[in-house]
Coordinates of C-alpha atoms in Angstrom, one line a residue:
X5 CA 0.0 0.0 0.0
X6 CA 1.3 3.3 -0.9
X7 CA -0.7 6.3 0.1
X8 CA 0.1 10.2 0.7
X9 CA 0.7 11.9 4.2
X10 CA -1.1 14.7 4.8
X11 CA 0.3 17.7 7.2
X12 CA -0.3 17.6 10.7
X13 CA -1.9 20.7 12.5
X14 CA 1.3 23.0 13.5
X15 CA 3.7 20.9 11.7
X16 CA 5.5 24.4 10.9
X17 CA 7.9 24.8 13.9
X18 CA 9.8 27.9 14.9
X19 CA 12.5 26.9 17.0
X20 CA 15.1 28.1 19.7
X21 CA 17.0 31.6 19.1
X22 CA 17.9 31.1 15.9
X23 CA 14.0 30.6 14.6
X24 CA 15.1 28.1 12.6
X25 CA 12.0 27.0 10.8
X26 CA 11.3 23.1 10.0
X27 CA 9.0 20.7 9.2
X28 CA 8.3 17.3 11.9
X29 CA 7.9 14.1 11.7
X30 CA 4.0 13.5 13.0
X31 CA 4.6 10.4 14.8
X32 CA 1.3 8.7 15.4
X33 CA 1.9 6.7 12.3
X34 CA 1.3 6.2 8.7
X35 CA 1.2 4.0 6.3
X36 CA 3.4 1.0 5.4
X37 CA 5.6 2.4 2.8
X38 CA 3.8 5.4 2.9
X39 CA 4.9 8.2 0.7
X40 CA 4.9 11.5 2.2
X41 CA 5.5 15.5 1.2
X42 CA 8.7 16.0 0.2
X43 CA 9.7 19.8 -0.6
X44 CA 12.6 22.2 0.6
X45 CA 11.4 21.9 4.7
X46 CA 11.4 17.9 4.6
X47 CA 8.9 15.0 5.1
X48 CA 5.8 14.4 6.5
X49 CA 4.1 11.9 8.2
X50 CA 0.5 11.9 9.2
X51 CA -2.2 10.3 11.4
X52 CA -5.0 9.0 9.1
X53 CA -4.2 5.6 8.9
X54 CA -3.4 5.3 12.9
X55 CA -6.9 3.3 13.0
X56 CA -5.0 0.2 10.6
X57 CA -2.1 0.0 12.0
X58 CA -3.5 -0.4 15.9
X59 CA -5.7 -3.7 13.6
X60 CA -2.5 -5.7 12.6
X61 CA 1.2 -5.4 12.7
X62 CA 2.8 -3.8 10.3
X63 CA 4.8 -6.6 8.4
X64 CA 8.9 -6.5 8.1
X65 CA 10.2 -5.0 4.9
X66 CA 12.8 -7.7 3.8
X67 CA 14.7 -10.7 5.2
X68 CA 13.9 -14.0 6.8
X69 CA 14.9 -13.9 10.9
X70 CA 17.7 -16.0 11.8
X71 CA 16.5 -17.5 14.7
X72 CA 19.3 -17.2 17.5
X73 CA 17.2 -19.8 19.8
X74 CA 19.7 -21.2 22.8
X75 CA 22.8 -20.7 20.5
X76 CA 23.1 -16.8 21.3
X77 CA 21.2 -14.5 23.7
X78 CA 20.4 -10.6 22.5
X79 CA 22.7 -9.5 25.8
X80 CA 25.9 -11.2 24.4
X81 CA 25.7 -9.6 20.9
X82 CA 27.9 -6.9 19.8
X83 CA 28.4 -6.8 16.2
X84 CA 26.0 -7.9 13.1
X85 CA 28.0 -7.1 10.1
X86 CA 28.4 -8.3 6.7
X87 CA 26.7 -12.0 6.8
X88 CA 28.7 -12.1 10.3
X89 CA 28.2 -11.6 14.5
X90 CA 29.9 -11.0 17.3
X91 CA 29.2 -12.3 20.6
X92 CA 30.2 -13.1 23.9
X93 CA 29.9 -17.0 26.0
X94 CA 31.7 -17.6 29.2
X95 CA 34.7 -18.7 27.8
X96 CA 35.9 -16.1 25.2
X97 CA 34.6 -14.2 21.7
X98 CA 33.1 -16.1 19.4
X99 CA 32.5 -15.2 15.4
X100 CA 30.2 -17.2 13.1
X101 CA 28.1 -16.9 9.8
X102 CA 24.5 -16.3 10.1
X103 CA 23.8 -18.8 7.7
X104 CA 25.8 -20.8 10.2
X105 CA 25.0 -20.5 13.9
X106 CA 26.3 -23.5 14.7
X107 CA 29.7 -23.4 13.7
X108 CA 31.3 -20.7 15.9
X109 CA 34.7 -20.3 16.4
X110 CA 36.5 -18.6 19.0
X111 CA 38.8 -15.4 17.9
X112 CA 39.5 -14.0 21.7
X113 CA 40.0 -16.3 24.8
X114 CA 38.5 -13.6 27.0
X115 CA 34.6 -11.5 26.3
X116 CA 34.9 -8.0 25.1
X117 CA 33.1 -5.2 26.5
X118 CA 32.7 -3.5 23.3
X119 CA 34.4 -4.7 19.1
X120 CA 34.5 -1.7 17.3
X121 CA 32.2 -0.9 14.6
X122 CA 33.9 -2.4 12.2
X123 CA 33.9 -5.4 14.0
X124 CA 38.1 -5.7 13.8
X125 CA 38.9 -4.8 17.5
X126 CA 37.4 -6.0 20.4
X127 CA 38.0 -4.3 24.2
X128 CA 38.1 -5.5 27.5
X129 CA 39.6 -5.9 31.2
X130 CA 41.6 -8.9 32.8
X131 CA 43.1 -8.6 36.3
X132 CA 42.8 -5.4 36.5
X133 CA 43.9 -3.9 33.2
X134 CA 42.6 -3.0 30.1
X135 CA 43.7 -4.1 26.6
X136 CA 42.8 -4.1 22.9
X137 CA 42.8 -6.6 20.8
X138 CA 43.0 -7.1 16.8
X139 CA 41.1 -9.8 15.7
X140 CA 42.4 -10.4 12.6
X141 CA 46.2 -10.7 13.8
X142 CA 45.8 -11.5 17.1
X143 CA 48.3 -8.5 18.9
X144 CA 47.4 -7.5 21.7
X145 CA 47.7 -4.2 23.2
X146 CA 47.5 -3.3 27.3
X147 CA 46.1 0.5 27.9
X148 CA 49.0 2.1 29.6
X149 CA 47.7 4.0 32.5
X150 CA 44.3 3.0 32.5
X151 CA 43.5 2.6 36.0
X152 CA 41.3 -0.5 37.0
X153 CA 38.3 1.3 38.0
X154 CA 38.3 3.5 34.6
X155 CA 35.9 3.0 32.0
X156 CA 37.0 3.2 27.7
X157 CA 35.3 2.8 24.7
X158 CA 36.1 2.7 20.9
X159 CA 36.5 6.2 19.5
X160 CA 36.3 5.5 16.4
X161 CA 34.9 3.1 13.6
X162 CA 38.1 1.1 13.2
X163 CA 38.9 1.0 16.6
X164 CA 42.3 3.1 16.4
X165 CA 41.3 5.4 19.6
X166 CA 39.8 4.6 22.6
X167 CA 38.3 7.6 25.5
X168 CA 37.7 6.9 28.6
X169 CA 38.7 7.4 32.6
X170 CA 37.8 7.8 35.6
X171 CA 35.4 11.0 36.7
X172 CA 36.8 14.0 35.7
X173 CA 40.0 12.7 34.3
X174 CA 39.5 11.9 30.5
X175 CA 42.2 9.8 28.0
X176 CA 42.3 9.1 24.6
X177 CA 44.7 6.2 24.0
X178 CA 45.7 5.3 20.7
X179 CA 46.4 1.4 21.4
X180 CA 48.8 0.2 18.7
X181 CA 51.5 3.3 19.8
X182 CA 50.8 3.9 23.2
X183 CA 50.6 7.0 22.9
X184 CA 48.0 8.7 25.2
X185 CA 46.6 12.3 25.9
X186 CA 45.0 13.4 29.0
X187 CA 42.4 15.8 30.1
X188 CA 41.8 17.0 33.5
X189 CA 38.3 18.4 33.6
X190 CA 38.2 19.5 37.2
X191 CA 41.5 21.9 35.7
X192 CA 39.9 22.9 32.7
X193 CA 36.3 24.1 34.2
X194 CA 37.6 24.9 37.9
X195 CA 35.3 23.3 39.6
X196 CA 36.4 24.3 43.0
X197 CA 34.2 27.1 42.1
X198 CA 30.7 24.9 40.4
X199 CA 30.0 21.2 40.3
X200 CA 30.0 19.2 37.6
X201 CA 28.4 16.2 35.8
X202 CA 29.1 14.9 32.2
X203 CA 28.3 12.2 29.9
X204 CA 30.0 9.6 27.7
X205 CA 33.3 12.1 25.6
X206 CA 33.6 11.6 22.1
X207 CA 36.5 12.3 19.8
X208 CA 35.9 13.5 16.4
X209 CA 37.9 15.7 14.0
X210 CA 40.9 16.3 16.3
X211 CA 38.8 17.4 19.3
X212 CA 37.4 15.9 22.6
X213 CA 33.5 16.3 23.3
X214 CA 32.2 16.2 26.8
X215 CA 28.2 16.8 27.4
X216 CA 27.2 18.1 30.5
X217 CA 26.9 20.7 33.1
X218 CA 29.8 22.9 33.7
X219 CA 31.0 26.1 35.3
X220 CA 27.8 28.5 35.3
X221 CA 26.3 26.2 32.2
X222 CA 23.4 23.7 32.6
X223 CA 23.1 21.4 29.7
X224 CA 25.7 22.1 27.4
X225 CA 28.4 20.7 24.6
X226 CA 31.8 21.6 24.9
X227 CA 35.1 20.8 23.5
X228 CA 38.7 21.3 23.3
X229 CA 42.3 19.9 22.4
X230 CA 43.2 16.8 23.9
X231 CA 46.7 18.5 23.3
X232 CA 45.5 21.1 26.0
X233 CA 43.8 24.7 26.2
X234 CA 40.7 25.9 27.2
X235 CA 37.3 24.3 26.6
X236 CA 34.9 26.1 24.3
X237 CA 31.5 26.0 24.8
X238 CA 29.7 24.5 21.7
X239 CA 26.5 24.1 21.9
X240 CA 24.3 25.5 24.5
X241 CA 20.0 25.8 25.3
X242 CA 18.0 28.8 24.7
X243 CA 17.9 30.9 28.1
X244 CA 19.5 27.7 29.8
X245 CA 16.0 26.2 30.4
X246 CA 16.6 23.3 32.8
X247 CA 14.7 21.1 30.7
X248 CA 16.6 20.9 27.7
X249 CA 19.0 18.2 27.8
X250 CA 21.6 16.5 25.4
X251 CA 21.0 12.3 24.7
X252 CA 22.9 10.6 22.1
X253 CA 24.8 12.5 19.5
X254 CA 26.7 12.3 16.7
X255 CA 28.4 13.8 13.9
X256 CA 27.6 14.3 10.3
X257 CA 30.0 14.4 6.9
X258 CA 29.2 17.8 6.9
X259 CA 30.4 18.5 10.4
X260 CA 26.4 19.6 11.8
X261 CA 25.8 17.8 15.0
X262 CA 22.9 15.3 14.8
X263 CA 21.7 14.6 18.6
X264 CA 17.9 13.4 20.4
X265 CA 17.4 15.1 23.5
X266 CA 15.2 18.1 24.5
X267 CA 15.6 21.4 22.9
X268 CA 13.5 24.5 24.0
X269 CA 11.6 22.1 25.9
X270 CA 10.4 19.6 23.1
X271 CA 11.8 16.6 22.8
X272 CA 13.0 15.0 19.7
X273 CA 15.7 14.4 17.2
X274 CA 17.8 17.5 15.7
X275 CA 20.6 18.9 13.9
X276 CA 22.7 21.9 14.8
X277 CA 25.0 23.5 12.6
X278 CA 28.2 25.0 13.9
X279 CA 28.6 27.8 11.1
X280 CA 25.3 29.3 11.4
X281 CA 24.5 28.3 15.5
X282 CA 21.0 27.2 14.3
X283 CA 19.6 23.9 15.6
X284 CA 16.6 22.2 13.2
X285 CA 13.9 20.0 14.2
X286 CA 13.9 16.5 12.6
X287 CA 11.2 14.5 14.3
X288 CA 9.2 15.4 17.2
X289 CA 8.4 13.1 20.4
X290 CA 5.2 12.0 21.5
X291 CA 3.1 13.0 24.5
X292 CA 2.0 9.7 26.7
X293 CA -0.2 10.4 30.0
X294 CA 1.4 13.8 30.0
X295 CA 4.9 12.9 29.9
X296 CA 7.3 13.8 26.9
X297 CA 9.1 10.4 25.2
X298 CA 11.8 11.3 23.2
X299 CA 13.4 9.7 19.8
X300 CA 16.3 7.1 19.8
X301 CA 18.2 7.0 16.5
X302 CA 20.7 4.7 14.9
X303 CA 22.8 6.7 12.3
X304 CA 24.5 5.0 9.3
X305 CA 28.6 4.8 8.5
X306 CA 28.3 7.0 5.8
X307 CA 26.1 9.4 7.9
X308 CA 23.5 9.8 5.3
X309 CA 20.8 7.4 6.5
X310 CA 19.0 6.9 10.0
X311 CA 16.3 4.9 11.5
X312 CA 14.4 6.9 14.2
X313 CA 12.0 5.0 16.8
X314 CA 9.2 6.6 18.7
X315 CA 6.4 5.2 20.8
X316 CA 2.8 6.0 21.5
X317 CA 0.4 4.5 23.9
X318 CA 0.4 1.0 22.6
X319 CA 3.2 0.6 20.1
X320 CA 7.1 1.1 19.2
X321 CA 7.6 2.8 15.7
X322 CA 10.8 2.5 13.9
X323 CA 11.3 4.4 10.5
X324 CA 13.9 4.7 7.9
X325 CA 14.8 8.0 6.0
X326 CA 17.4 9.6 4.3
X327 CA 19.1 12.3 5.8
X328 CA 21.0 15.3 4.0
X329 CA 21.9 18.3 6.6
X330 CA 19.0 19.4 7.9
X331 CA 16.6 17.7 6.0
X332 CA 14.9 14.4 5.9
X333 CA 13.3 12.5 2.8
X334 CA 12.6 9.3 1.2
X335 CA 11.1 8.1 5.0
X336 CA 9.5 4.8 5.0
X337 CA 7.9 2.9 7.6
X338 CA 10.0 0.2 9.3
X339 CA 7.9 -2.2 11.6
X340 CA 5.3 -1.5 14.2
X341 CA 5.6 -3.4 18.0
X342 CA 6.5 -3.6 21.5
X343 CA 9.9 -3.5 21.1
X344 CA 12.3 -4.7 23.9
X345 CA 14.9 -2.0 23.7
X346 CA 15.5 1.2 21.4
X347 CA 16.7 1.1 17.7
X348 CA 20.0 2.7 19.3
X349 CA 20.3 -1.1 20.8
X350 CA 18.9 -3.0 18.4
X351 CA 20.7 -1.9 14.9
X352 CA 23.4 -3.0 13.1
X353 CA 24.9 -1.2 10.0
X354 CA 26.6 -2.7 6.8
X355 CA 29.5 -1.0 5.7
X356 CA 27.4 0.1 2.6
X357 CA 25.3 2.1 4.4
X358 CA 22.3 0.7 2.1
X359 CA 21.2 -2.0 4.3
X360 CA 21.5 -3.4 8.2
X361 CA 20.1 -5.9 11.0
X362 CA 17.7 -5.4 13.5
X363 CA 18.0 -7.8 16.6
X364 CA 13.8 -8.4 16.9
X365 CA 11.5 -10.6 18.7
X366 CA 8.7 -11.8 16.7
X367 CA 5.1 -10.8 17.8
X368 CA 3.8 -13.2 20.8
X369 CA 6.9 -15.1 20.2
X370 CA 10.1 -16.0 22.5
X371 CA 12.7 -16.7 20.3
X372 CA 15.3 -13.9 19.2
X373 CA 16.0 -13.0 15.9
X374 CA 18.2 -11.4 13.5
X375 CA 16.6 -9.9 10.6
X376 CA 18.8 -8.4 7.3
X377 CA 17.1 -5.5 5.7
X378 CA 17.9 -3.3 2.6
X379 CA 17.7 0.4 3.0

């Protein structure tokens, strides 16, 4: 079925100090495969076919699941890629074909926290330390100076940075080398003055990115040199409103900053753009007994594609759309259900960017999938 969207009262949003104007997502549903307005303010999706989708599930685009049964749980997953998946059992990493479950091997004697998203390095912590590992080739690298307590992550896709530390000291350790950079926060924001609390950093481009609440600012990007300096503030709220608040972000080929969270107290999925200071809306959340639920998103390698997944009273939503600086188009309706976690969680990308997994529990069923689709 392919049907047109019509526009949803107030879809034409004015929003934060820079009145950047765009056009939302409605997200009370639409269509399977629905077609939508597509124009210079982006795509629209509307609530007049809200009444079939509550009457049957929406079925899945493409792919047969690959029933993980007692072979693999969801928790011990990390990486769908290319025909192949990661995952964790008591005794080590395992890799094996989808096609072929049963026929694991074991590439790591010890589980990763966390392969990078190319699925080539894997991280974790024995007695104490931390190391990285390749894969491929076997070397093994420790994290000099990671204390035991310290938390680290994958920086990037290949896995050639992690970031990390303990509270209020920050590293970025480039494994192969050694060579490692530190950042002492409580130094860089004097906080013998203000208190502090931040999120997960992120390295991109040469700089370090810490969300948070620093100095006399509530809610707020900053970043600086992990080579030293200052920290400058990068993205802030409108008036500080203690509401607004920074989720999961990311950044795009064209340097804007996608990120879900609240802005000027709506909550949603948006884009701000460093050169002009502007922030666009994307999709707007949804309202349920009062309470504001935001967006979840799972970005694509190339940075061009996204799903987004929202919820209403009764269901989970996930879409697909492409995604060129502020603007979405081409959206298309994913799958409607109770889902057990957000896309965030649940998706995998394919190097190509043009298609991906979904980890997914089949409607009144038990047994975990994963399903392949094509963008």
């Amino acid at each position: 079925m392919t049907m047109e969207c019509g526009k949803r009262g107030g879809a034409w949003r004015k929003l934060g100090r820079a009145g950047t104007v765009a056009l939302a997502f409605a997200l009370s549903g639409c269509a399977a495969q629905a077609v939508g307005h597509t124009g210079e303010s982006g795509f629209v999706l509307s609530s007049d076919v809200k009444s079939e989708l509550q009457a049957k599930k929406l079925p899945l685009i493409q792919g047969d699941p690959v029933e993980l049964r007692d072979q693999v749980r969801f928790e011990e997953v990390l990486n769908v890629r290319e025909g192949s998946m990661l995952f964790n059992r008591a005794d080590g990493l395992y890799k094996a074909e989808l096609e072929r479950l049963d026929e694991p091997r074991k590439v790591s004697e010890t589980r990763a926290s966390e392969v990078s998203e190319d699925g080539r390095r894997s991280l974790y912590e024995r007695d104490g330390r931390h190391y990285v590992s390749d894969l491929e080739s076997g070397e093994t690298w420790v994290l000099d100076g990671a204390e035991a307590n310290s938390r680290w992550s994958f920086a990037d896709p290949e896995g050639e940075y992690v970031i990390g530390g303990v509270p209020g000291i920050i590293g970025l350790i480039r494994p192969e080398s050694g060579e490692a950079k530190w950042a002492d926060l409580k130094k860089i924001f004097d906080t013998s003055k203000y208190g502090y609390s931040y999120g997960n950093p992120r390295y991109y481009g040469g700089y370090i990115y810490v969300d948070g609440s620093f100095a006399d600012k509530d809610n707020a990007i900053y970043r600086f040199s992990p080579d030293g300096g200052e920290a400058e503030l990068y993205l802030d709220f409108p008036g500080g409103k203690a509401r607004d608040s920074i989720g999961e972000y990311r950044f795009l080929p064209g340097g804007e900053l996608l990120f879900a969270g609240t802005y000027d107290r709506e909550s949603g999925l948006f884009v701000y753009d460093p050169q002009t200071r502007e922030v666009s809306s994307l999709v707007l959340g949804t309202t349920i007994d009062g309470l504001g639920v935001g967006v979840s998103y799972s970005l694509s390698p190339d940075g061009k594609k996204l799903l987004f997944h929202t919820r209403d009273e009764n269901n989970d939503h996930v879409y697909q759309a492409e995604l060129d600086g502020t603007q979405l188009a081409n959206g298309r309706y994913i799958l409607r259900d109770s889902l057990y976690a957000s896309v965030s969680r649940l998706a995998y990308w394919n190097a190509d960017s043009a298609s991906y997994y979904l980890k997914y529990t089949p409607p009144g069923g038990t047994v975990e999938s994963i399903i392949a689709y094509r963008f």
